[in-house]
Coordinates of C-alpha atoms in Angstrom, one line a residue:
Chain A
M1 CA -24.5 32.1 -156.5
T2 CA -21.3 32.7 -154.6
L3 CA -20.8 35.5 -152.2
P4 CA -18.1 37.9 -153.2
D5 CA -15.1 37.5 -150.9
T6 CA -15.0 41.0 -149.5
E7 CA -13.8 40.1 -146.1
S8 CA -10.1 39.8 -146.0
H9 CA -8.6 37.7 -143.3
V10 CA -5.1 39.0 -143.7
D11 CA -4.8 40.4 -140.2
E12 CA -6.2 37.3 -138.5
A13 CA -4.7 36.9 -135.0
P14 CA -1.9 34.3 -134.9
A15 CA -2.4 31.1 -133.1
S16 CA -0.8 32.6 -130.0
H17 CA -2.9 34.1 -127.3
G18 CA -3.0 37.5 -125.7
P19 CA -3.5 41.0 -127.2
V20 CA -2.9 41.6 -130.9
R21 CA -1.1 44.8 -132.0
V22 CA -2.3 46.6 -135.1
K23 CA -1.1 49.8 -136.7
V24 CA -3.5 52.6 -136.5
E25 CA -3.6 55.3 -139.2
R26 CA -4.5 58.7 -137.8
T27 CA -4.7 62.1 -139.4
W28 CA -3.0 65.1 -138.0
W29 CA -6.2 66.3 -136.5
Q30 CA -6.9 63.0 -134.8
R31 CA -3.4 63.0 -133.4
H32 CA -3.2 66.6 -132.2
G33 CA -6.7 68.0 -132.5
R34 CA -7.6 67.8 -128.8
T35 CA -4.3 69.3 -127.6
S36 CA -4.4 72.1 -130.2
T37 CA -8.0 73.0 -129.2
V38 CA -7.0 73.1 -125.5
W39 CA -4.1 75.3 -126.3
L40 CA -6.1 77.6 -128.5
L41 CA -8.8 78.0 -125.8
R42 CA -6.1 78.8 -123.3
L43 CA -4.7 81.6 -125.6
V44 CA -8.2 82.9 -126.1
L45 CA -8.8 83.0 -122.4
V46 CA -5.6 84.9 -121.7
A47 CA -6.3 87.4 -124.5
V48 CA -9.8 88.0 -123.3
V49 CA -8.7 88.6 -119.7
L50 CA -5.9 91.0 -120.9
V51 CA -8.2 93.0 -123.2
L52 CA -10.9 93.3 -120.4
W53 CA -8.2 94.4 -118.0
Q54 CA -6.9 96.9 -120.4
L55 CA -10.3 98.3 -121.1
A56 CA -11.4 98.3 -117.5
A57 CA -8.4 100.2 -116.3
D58 CA -9.1 103.9 -115.9
R59 CA -12.6 103.4 -117.4
W60 CA -14.3 101.6 -114.5
I61 CA -11.4 101.0 -112.1
D62 CA -8.7 103.4 -110.9
S63 CA -5.5 102.1 -112.5
T64 CA -3.5 103.2 -109.5
F65 CA -4.7 100.0 -107.9
T66 CA -4.8 97.5 -110.8
S67 CA -2.4 99.1 -113.3
Q68 CA -2.9 97.8 -116.8
P69 CA -1.3 95.2 -119.1
T70 CA 0.4 97.7 -121.4
E71 CA 2.0 99.5 -118.4
I72 CA 3.1 96.1 -117.0
V73 CA 4.7 95.2 -120.3
A74 CA 6.4 98.6 -120.4
R75 CA 7.7 98.2 -116.9
L76 CA 9.0 94.7 -117.7
A77 CA 10.8 96.1 -120.8
E78 CA 12.3 98.9 -118.8
W79 CA 13.5 96.5 -116.1
I80 CA 15.0 94.2 -118.7
D81 CA 16.8 97.1 -120.3
D82 CA 18.4 98.5 -117.1
G83 CA 19.2 95.0 -115.8
T84 CA 17.0 95.3 -112.6
L85 CA 14.9 92.3 -113.6
W86 CA 17.7 90.0 -114.2
L87 CA 19.6 91.0 -111.0
H88 CA 16.6 90.4 -108.7
S89 CA 15.3 87.4 -110.5
W90 CA 18.7 85.7 -110.4
V91 CA 18.9 86.2 -106.6
T92 CA 15.4 84.7 -106.2
I93 CA 16.0 81.9 -108.6
Q94 CA 19.2 80.9 -106.7
E95 CA 17.3 80.9 -103.4
I96 CA 14.5 78.8 -104.9
V97 CA 16.8 76.3 -106.5
Y98 CA 19.1 75.9 -103.6
G99 CA 16.3 75.8 -101.1
F100 CA 14.4 73.3 -103.2
A101 CA 17.4 71.1 -103.8
L102 CA 18.5 71.2 -100.2
G103 CA 15.0 70.7 -98.8
S104 CA 14.1 67.9 -101.2
A105 CA 17.4 66.1 -100.9
V106 CA 17.3 66.1 -97.1
G107 CA 13.6 65.3 -97.1
A108 CA 13.8 62.4 -99.5
L109 CA 16.8 60.9 -97.6
A110 CA 15.1 61.4 -94.2
G111 CA 11.8 60.0 -95.5
Y112 CA 13.5 57.0 -97.0
V113 CA 15.6 56.2 -94.0
L114 CA 13.1 57.0 -91.3
A115 CA 10.2 55.1 -92.9
S116 CA 12.4 52.0 -93.4
I117 CA 13.1 51.8 -89.7
N118 CA 9.8 51.2 -88.2
M119 CA 10.6 51.9 -84.6
L120 CA 12.2 55.2 -85.4
Y121 CA 9.3 56.2 -87.6
R122 CA 6.8 55.5 -84.9
V123 CA 8.7 57.5 -82.3
L124 CA 9.3 60.5 -84.5
D125 CA 6.0 60.6 -86.4
P126 CA 4.0 62.9 -84.1
F127 CA 6.9 65.3 -83.7
M128 CA 7.3 65.5 -87.5
M129 CA 3.6 66.2 -87.8
A130 CA 3.8 68.9 -85.1
L131 CA 6.8 70.6 -86.8
Y132 CA 5.1 70.3 -90.2
S133 CA 2.0 72.1 -88.8
I134 CA 4.0 75.2 -87.9
P135 CA 3.5 78.0 -90.5
K136 CA 6.9 78.3 -91.9
V137 CA 6.4 82.1 -92.2
A138 CA 6.5 82.2 -88.4
L139 CA 10.1 80.8 -88.6
A140 CA 11.4 83.8 -90.6
P141 CA 12.2 86.1 -87.6
L142 CA 14.0 83.2 -85.9
F143 CA 15.9 82.4 -89.1
I144 CA 17.0 86.1 -89.3
V145 CA 18.4 85.9 -85.8
W146 CA 20.2 82.6 -86.7
F147 CA 21.4 83.3 -90.2
G148 CA 21.2 87.0 -90.7
I149 CA 19.3 88.7 -93.6
G150 CA 21.5 87.4 -96.4
M151 CA 20.7 84.7 -98.9
H152 CA 21.2 81.8 -96.4
M153 CA 18.1 82.8 -94.5
K154 CA 15.9 82.6 -97.6
V155 CA 17.4 79.4 -98.8
L156 CA 16.9 77.8 -95.5
L157 CA 13.3 79.1 -95.2
A158 CA 12.5 77.6 -98.6
A159 CA 14.3 74.4 -97.7
A160 CA 12.4 74.1 -94.4
T161 CA 9.1 74.3 -96.3
V162 CA 10.1 71.9 -99.0
F163 CA 11.6 69.4 -96.5
F164 CA 8.4 68.5 -94.8
L165 CA 6.4 68.1 -98.0
V166 CA 9.0 65.8 -99.6
F167 CA 9.7 64.0 -96.3
L168 CA 6.0 63.2 -95.6
N169 CA 5.3 62.0 -99.2
T170 CA 8.4 59.9 -99.5
A171 CA 7.8 58.3 -96.1
A172 CA 4.2 57.5 -97.1
G173 CA 5.5 56.0 -100.4
V174 CA 8.0 53.8 -98.5
R175 CA 5.5 52.6 -96.0
E176 CA 3.0 51.6 -98.7
V177 CA 5.3 49.3 -100.5
D178 CA 3.5 46.0 -101.4
R179 CA 4.6 43.3 -98.9
G180 CA 4.4 40.7 -101.7
L181 CA 7.1 42.4 -103.7
I182 CA 9.4 42.4 -100.8
D183 CA 8.7 38.7 -100.2
A184 CA 9.4 38.1 -103.9
V185 CA 12.9 39.5 -103.6
R186 CA 13.5 37.5 -100.4
L187 CA 12.6 34.4 -102.3
M188 CA 15.2 35.3 -104.9
G189 CA 17.7 35.3 -102.2
G190 CA 17.9 39.1 -101.8
N191 CA 19.0 40.7 -98.6
R192 CA 17.9 43.9 -97.0
W193 CA 20.1 45.9 -99.3
H194 CA 18.5 44.4 -102.4
I195 CA 15.0 45.0 -101.0
A196 CA 15.9 48.6 -100.3
R197 CA 17.4 49.3 -103.7
K198 CA 15.3 47.1 -106.0
V199 CA 11.8 47.4 -104.4
V200 CA 11.5 50.1 -101.8
L201 CA 13.4 52.8 -103.8
P202 CA 11.5 52.4 -107.1
A203 CA 8.2 51.9 -105.3
S204 CA 8.6 55.1 -103.3
M205 CA 9.5 57.1 -106.4
N206 CA 5.8 57.9 -106.8
G207 CA 5.5 59.5 -103.4
L208 CA 8.8 61.3 -103.8
L209 CA 7.7 62.8 -107.1
T210 CA 4.3 63.8 -105.7
G211 CA 6.3 65.5 -102.9
L212 CA 8.5 67.3 -105.3
K213 CA 5.6 68.5 -107.4
V214 CA 3.7 69.9 -104.5
A215 CA 6.8 71.4 -103.0
I216 CA 7.7 73.6 -106.0
P217 CA 5.3 76.5 -105.2
Y218 CA 6.3 76.3 -101.6
A219 CA 10.0 76.8 -102.4
L220 CA 8.9 79.9 -104.2
I221 CA 6.8 81.0 -101.3
G222 CA 9.5 80.4 -98.8
A223 CA 12.1 82.4 -100.8
V224 CA 9.7 85.3 -101.5
I225 CA 8.4 85.5 -98.0
G226 CA 12.0 85.6 -96.7
E227 CA 12.7 88.5 -99.1
L228 CA 9.5 90.3 -98.1
V229 CA 10.5 90.0 -94.4
A230 CA 14.0 91.3 -94.8
S231 CA 16.2 91.9 -97.8
N232 CA 17.6 94.4 -100.3
Q233 CA 17.6 92.1 -103.3
G234 CA 15.3 89.6 -105.0
L235 CA 11.8 89.6 -106.4
G236 CA 10.2 89.8 -103.0
Y237 CA 12.2 92.9 -102.3
L238 CA 11.1 94.3 -105.7
I239 CA 7.4 93.7 -104.8
N240 CA 7.9 95.4 -101.5
D241 CA 9.8 98.3 -103.0
A242 CA 7.3 98.8 -105.8
A243 CA 4.3 98.6 -103.5
A244 CA 5.8 101.2 -101.1
Q245 CA 6.0 103.6 -104.1
F246 CA 2.4 102.8 -105.1
D247 CA 3.9 101.4 -108.3
T248 CA 1.3 98.7 -109.0
A249 CA 2.6 98.0 -112.5
G250 CA 5.9 97.1 -110.8
V251 CA 4.2 94.7 -108.4
F252 CA 2.3 93.0 -111.2
A253 CA 5.4 92.8 -113.4
T254 CA 7.2 91.0 -110.6
L255 CA 4.2 88.6 -110.1
V256 CA 4.4 87.8 -113.8
V257 CA 8.1 86.9 -113.5
L258 CA 7.4 84.7 -110.4
S259 CA 4.7 82.8 -112.3
V260 CA 7.0 82.2 -115.2
I261 CA 9.6 80.8 -112.9
A262 CA 7.1 78.6 -111.2
A263 CA 5.8 77.3 -114.6
V264 CA 9.4 76.5 -115.7
L265 CA 10.0 74.5 -112.5
N266 CA 6.7 72.7 -113.0
V267 CA 7.7 71.6 -116.5
V268 CA 11.1 70.3 -115.2
V269 CA 9.4 68.1 -112.6
G270 CA 6.8 67.1 -115.1
L271 CA 9.5 65.7 -117.4
M272 CA 11.1 63.9 -114.5
S273 CA 7.8 62.1 -113.4
K274 CA 7.1 61.2 -117.0
R275 CA 10.3 59.3 -117.2
A276 CA 9.7 57.6 -113.8
N277 CA 6.1 56.7 -114.6
R278 CA 6.6 55.0 -117.9
W279 CA 5.5 51.7 -116.4
K280 CA 2.0 52.9 -115.4
P281 CA -1.0 52.2 -117.6
L282 CA -1.9 55.2 -119.7
D283 CA -5.0 56.1 -117.8
A284 CA -3.2 56.3 -114.5
R285 CA -0.5 58.7 -115.8
S286 CA -1.0 62.2 -114.5
Chain B
M1 CA 13.2 7.9 -102.9
T2 CA 14.8 10.6 -100.9
T3 CA 12.8 13.1 -99.0
V4 CA 13.5 16.7 -100.1
L5 CA 11.2 18.7 -98.0
R6 CA 10.0 17.6 -94.6
A7 CA 7.7 19.4 -92.1
E8 CA 7.3 18.2 -88.6
G9 CA 5.1 19.5 -85.8
L10 CA 4.5 22.7 -87.8
T11 CA 2.3 25.2 -86.0
K12 CA 1.7 28.8 -87.0
R13 CA -0.2 31.3 -84.8
F14 CA -0.8 34.9 -85.7
P15 CA -1.0 36.8 -82.4
K16 CA -3.2 39.9 -82.2
D17 CA -3.5 41.7 -78.8
D18 CA -4.0 39.0 -76.2
T19 CA -5.3 36.3 -78.5
A20 CA -3.7 34.4 -81.4
T21 CA -5.3 33.0 -84.5
V22 CA -4.1 29.5 -85.2
A23 CA -3.7 28.9 -88.9
L24 CA -1.9 25.6 -88.8
R25 CA -1.6 23.1 -86.0
D26 CA 0.9 20.2 -85.7
F27 CA 1.3 19.7 -89.4
A28 CA 3.6 17.1 -90.8
V29 CA 4.4 16.1 -94.4
R30 CA 7.2 14.6 -96.4
I31 CA 7.8 15.4 -100.0
D32 CA 9.8 13.0 -102.2
E33 CA 12.3 14.2 -104.7
G34 CA 11.0 14.5 -108.2
S35 CA 7.4 14.0 -107.3
F36 CA 4.4 16.2 -108.1
V37 CA 2.3 16.6 -105.0
S38 CA -1.1 18.3 -105.1
V39 CA -2.3 19.8 -101.8
L40 CA -6.1 20.1 -101.8
G41 CA -8.1 22.1 -99.3
R42 CA -10.8 24.6 -99.0
S43 CA -10.1 28.3 -98.4
G44 CA -8.9 29.1 -95.0
C45 CA -7.6 25.6 -94.2
G46 CA -4.0 26.9 -93.8
K47 CA -2.8 26.0 -97.3
S48 CA -1.1 29.4 -97.9
T49 CA 0.3 29.5 -94.4
M50 CA 1.8 26.0 -95.0
L51 CA 3.4 27.1 -98.3
N52 CA 4.8 30.3 -96.7
L53 CA 6.4 28.1 -94.0
L54 CA 7.7 25.6 -96.5
A55 CA 9.2 28.5 -98.6
G56 CA 10.9 29.9 -95.5
L57 CA 9.1 33.2 -95.8
T58 CA 7.6 33.0 -92.3
E59 CA 8.9 31.5 -89.1
P60 CA 6.8 28.6 -87.6
S61 CA 5.5 29.2 -84.1
A62 CA 6.5 25.6 -83.3
G63 CA 8.0 22.7 -85.3
A64 CA 10.5 22.9 -88.2
V65 CA 10.9 22.6 -91.9
T66 CA 13.9 20.7 -93.2
Y67 CA 15.1 21.0 -96.7
R68 CA 17.6 18.3 -97.7
D69 CA 18.3 17.5 -94.0
Q70 CA 19.0 21.2 -93.3
K71 CA 16.7 23.2 -91.1
L72 CA 15.1 26.0 -93.1
T73 CA 15.7 29.3 -91.5
G74 CA 14.8 31.6 -94.4
P75 CA 14.0 31.7 -98.1
N76 CA 16.3 29.3 -100.1
I77 CA 17.1 29.9 -103.8
D78 CA 16.7 26.2 -104.5
I79 CA 13.0 26.6 -103.6
G80 CA 10.9 28.5 -106.1
Y81 CA 7.6 29.9 -105.0
L82 CA 4.8 31.0 -107.2
T83 CA 2.4 33.0 -105.1
Q84 CA -1.3 33.3 -105.5
S85 CA -1.1 37.0 -106.4
D86 CA 1.2 38.6 -108.9
T87 CA 4.4 39.9 -107.5
L88 CA 6.1 41.2 -110.7
M89 CA 7.7 44.5 -110.2
P90 CA 5.4 46.9 -111.9
W91 CA 8.2 49.3 -112.9
R92 CA 10.2 46.6 -114.7
D93 CA 9.3 45.2 -118.1
V94 CA 8.9 41.4 -118.6
Q95 CA 12.5 41.0 -119.6
R96 CA 13.9 42.8 -116.6
N97 CA 11.4 41.1 -114.2
V98 CA 12.5 37.7 -115.4
E99 CA 16.2 38.7 -115.1
M100 CA 15.7 39.8 -111.5
P101 CA 16.6 36.6 -109.7
L102 CA 19.8 36.3 -111.7
E103 CA 20.6 40.0 -111.1
I104 CA 20.4 39.4 -107.4
R105 CA 22.8 36.5 -107.7
G106 CA 25.2 38.7 -109.5
V107 CA 25.0 36.9 -112.9
S108 CA 26.6 39.0 -115.7
K109 CA 24.3 41.1 -117.9
V110 CA 24.9 39.0 -121.1
D111 CA 24.2 35.7 -119.3
R112 CA 21.1 37.2 -117.7
R113 CA 19.8 38.3 -121.1
T114 CA 20.2 34.9 -122.7
A115 CA 18.8 32.9 -119.7
A116 CA 15.8 35.3 -119.5
A117 CA 15.1 35.1 -123.2
E118 CA 15.1 31.3 -123.0
Q119 CA 12.5 31.2 -120.2
I120 CA 10.4 33.9 -121.9
E121 CA 10.4 31.7 -125.0
R122 CA 9.5 28.6 -123.0
V123 CA 6.4 30.1 -121.4
G124 CA 5.3 31.6 -124.7
L125 CA 5.8 35.3 -124.1
R126 CA 8.2 36.1 -126.9
G127 CA 7.5 39.5 -128.4
F128 CA 6.3 40.9 -125.1
E129 CA 9.8 41.4 -123.5
K130 CA 9.4 45.1 -123.4
H131 CA 5.9 45.2 -122.0
Y132 CA 5.3 46.3 -118.4
P133 CA 3.1 44.1 -116.2
S134 CA 0.2 46.6 -116.4
E135 CA 0.1 46.1 -120.1
L136 CA -0.3 42.4 -119.9
S137 CA -3.4 40.2 -119.3
G138 CA -3.7 38.1 -116.2
G139 CA -2.6 35.0 -118.0
M140 CA 0.4 36.6 -119.5
R141 CA 1.4 37.9 -116.0
R142 CA 1.2 34.4 -114.7
R143 CA 3.4 33.2 -117.5
A144 CA 5.9 35.9 -116.7
S145 CA 5.9 35.0 -113.0
L146 CA 6.4 31.4 -114.0
A147 CA 9.3 32.4 -116.2
R148 CA 10.8 34.4 -113.4
M149 CA 10.6 31.5 -111.0
L150 CA 12.1 29.1 -113.5
V151 CA 15.0 31.3 -114.5
G152 CA 16.6 30.7 -111.1
D153 CA 16.5 27.0 -111.9
P154 CA 15.0 25.9 -108.5
E155 CA 15.0 22.2 -107.6
T156 CA 11.7 22.5 -105.8
L157 CA 8.7 24.5 -106.9
L158 CA 5.9 25.6 -104.5
M159 CA 2.8 26.9 -106.2
D160 CA -0.1 28.5 -104.5
E161 CA -3.3 28.3 -106.5
P162 CA -1.3 29.8 -109.4
F163 CA -4.1 29.5 -111.9
G164 CA -7.0 30.2 -109.6
A165 CA -7.9 33.6 -111.0
L166 CA -7.9 32.6 -114.7
D167 CA -10.7 31.4 -116.9
A168 CA -11.1 27.7 -117.5
Q169 CA -9.6 27.5 -121.0
L170 CA -6.5 29.5 -120.0
R171 CA -6.1 27.4 -116.9
A172 CA -6.2 24.2 -118.8
E173 CA -3.7 25.6 -121.2
L174 CA -1.3 26.6 -118.4
Q175 CA -1.8 23.3 -116.6
D176 CA -0.7 21.5 -119.8
E177 CA 2.3 23.8 -120.1
L178 CA 3.2 23.3 -116.5
L179 CA 3.2 19.5 -116.9
R180 CA 5.3 19.9 -120.1
L181 CA 7.8 22.1 -118.3
W182 CA 8.0 19.8 -115.3
H183 CA 8.2 16.5 -117.3
G184 CA 11.7 15.2 -117.3
S185 CA 13.1 18.2 -115.4
G186 CA 13.5 16.2 -112.2
Q187 CA 12.0 19.1 -110.2
T188 CA 9.8 18.5 -107.2
V189 CA 6.5 20.3 -107.2
V190 CA 4.1 21.1 -104.4
F191 CA 0.9 22.5 -106.0
V192 CA -1.8 23.9 -103.7
T193 CA -5.3 24.1 -105.1
H194 CA -8.9 24.1 -104.1
D195 CA -10.0 22.4 -107.3
I196 CA -10.3 18.6 -107.1
E197 CA -10.0 18.1 -110.8
E198 CA -6.8 20.2 -111.0
A199 CA -5.3 18.3 -108.1
L200 CA -6.0 14.9 -109.8
L201 CA -4.9 16.1 -113.3
L202 CA -1.5 17.3 -112.1
G203 CA -0.4 15.3 -109.1
D204 CA 1.3 12.0 -108.5
R205 CA 0.0 12.3 -105.0
V206 CA -2.8 14.2 -103.4
V207 CA -2.8 15.5 -99.8
V208 CA -6.2 16.7 -98.6
L209 CA -6.2 19.2 -95.8
G210 CA -9.0 19.9 -93.4
Q211 CA -9.3 22.5 -90.7
L212 CA -5.9 23.9 -89.4
G213 CA -4.0 21.8 -91.8
R214 CA -5.2 18.4 -90.5
I215 CA -4.4 15.8 -93.1
M216 CA -7.7 14.1 -94.1
L217 CA -6.3 12.0 -96.9
D218 CA -2.9 11.3 -98.4
R219 CA -2.8 9.0 -101.4
E220 CA -1.1 8.3 -104.7
V221 CA -2.9 9.1 -107.9
P222 CA -2.6 6.0 -110.1
L223 CA -3.8 7.6 -113.3
A224 CA -1.6 7.1 -116.2
R225 CA 0.3 10.1 -117.8
P226 CA -0.1 12.0 -120.0
R227 CA -3.5 12.9 -118.7
S228 CA -6.0 15.0 -120.5
A229 CA -8.8 16.8 -118.7
D230 CA -11.4 15.8 -121.3
S231 CA -10.8 12.0 -121.3
L232 CA -10.3 11.9 -117.6
R233 CA -13.7 13.3 -116.9
V234 CA -15.3 10.0 -118.2
D235 CA -12.7 7.7 -116.7
P236 CA -14.3 5.6 -114.0
E237 CA -11.1 5.5 -112.0
F238 CA -10.9 9.3 -112.0
V239 CA -14.6 9.6 -111.0
A240 CA -14.0 7.2 -108.1
L241 CA -11.0 9.3 -107.0
H242 CA -12.9 12.5 -107.4
N243 CA -15.6 11.2 -105.1
E244 CA -13.1 10.0 -102.6
L245 CA -11.4 13.5 -102.5
A246 CA -14.7 15.3 -102.3
D247 CA -15.7 13.2 -99.3
A248 CA -12.4 13.9 -97.6
L249 CA -12.9 17.6 -98.2
R250 CA -16.4 17.5 -96.8
E251 CA -15.1 15.6 -93.8
G252 CA -12.4 18.1 -93.3
A253 CA -14.8 21.0 -93.2
R254 CA -16.5 19.5 -90.2

């Protein structure tokens, strides 16, 4: 009796060595199931919180203090209608973006240059740490004296916060570059410039991106704090103004707008790091 | 035969605080053009230090390395060096890693492409050009490193236990390939290893190092080429050489 030839050897690995690539058939659910579940649960969570909040307001808690979702939505609609929202958001967005751009550009550049020059880095390191440790809020009064209460002050306050985060992370990235990679470029006949551009720069991207990522909320904080301290425009001013009138719906509405801005900025940096981290194994991608 | 690479009175100390660790003391060697020299030694005998000095990566504390009658003051693109650990750029795929030495020399993009493709084909990595090092196995990374070294067309190759971290089958395969690539190329090879069999299988000449790079034995390997690991193992001449080298290694450890 002969055994039926059920096993097919069509996809036998070729004579070469190394991993073999095969095509995997996946259903829609296998492909997207986990992501959809996560998103669904997120939506459910938001809905539950909003419903509970709505129910609790005026039933168990005084809505003067917590307001309620419907009122917040109504306030947002009202502000969108009369242009208040856009006016103030635009001011804050500008401050965040300029502050973030300025702080991260200077921070990345300083981190890259300082960390590449060992002597300079060793001399300046303790001073940088000391400056980093100053709560940036404490700088606000000084910045008002220096730059007035206009937009410059907020941009610079945001930039000062962002600067240190980006600087420290970039410098750490530069200083952790694998010595072997530098030697490899030297063996290829590369000079200092080649090493800086082809090894140190890409190797430090990771640190830079980490810095950018953690700095986003701080750009927002810097700008809003600046507005809270002294201003007549911006979302920080709007919060102050609403709170002074006991308008909690207004405060919450502004907070919603701030979170949306932060989320959008996070997505942008997320896309950037996705591009820069293509070379990493899948499990190390964040 | 002309001497390509010469080391004289080579000493390397690594200072730390008020003391210095001596890794290599008064080392001298001459490497003939076109020869395949195996350098055999146990770990910590200064093999890697010696290669780093021969490659011009580090400065000797005393003595000098001369390459084609010129004092070596830094890395030289005529000398290729395959280090023990992988130094492929993790953010470049295989193709762009192999292109890198040419990129630094300013070779045009089209020429780079073709030269890299040729080397990738030679080391058997075709189809993996677009893979990043983290997506390759250890053996494939070694092949890619080999391709990167060869693309610069160096006259002299320095190799530091290049196959040390691989399994026995893969190592044998790559040893064969190395011999195939070397044969008839006219390149000079200095191959550092701690494996007696590997040293004998590959080299025209074996140099056994003892403590601090003291030369315990320096002799020709009279075994006929092509050599195969399986038939060598039962060859009485090979066995005698094997014992001789093992004795020298043991002597050197003392």
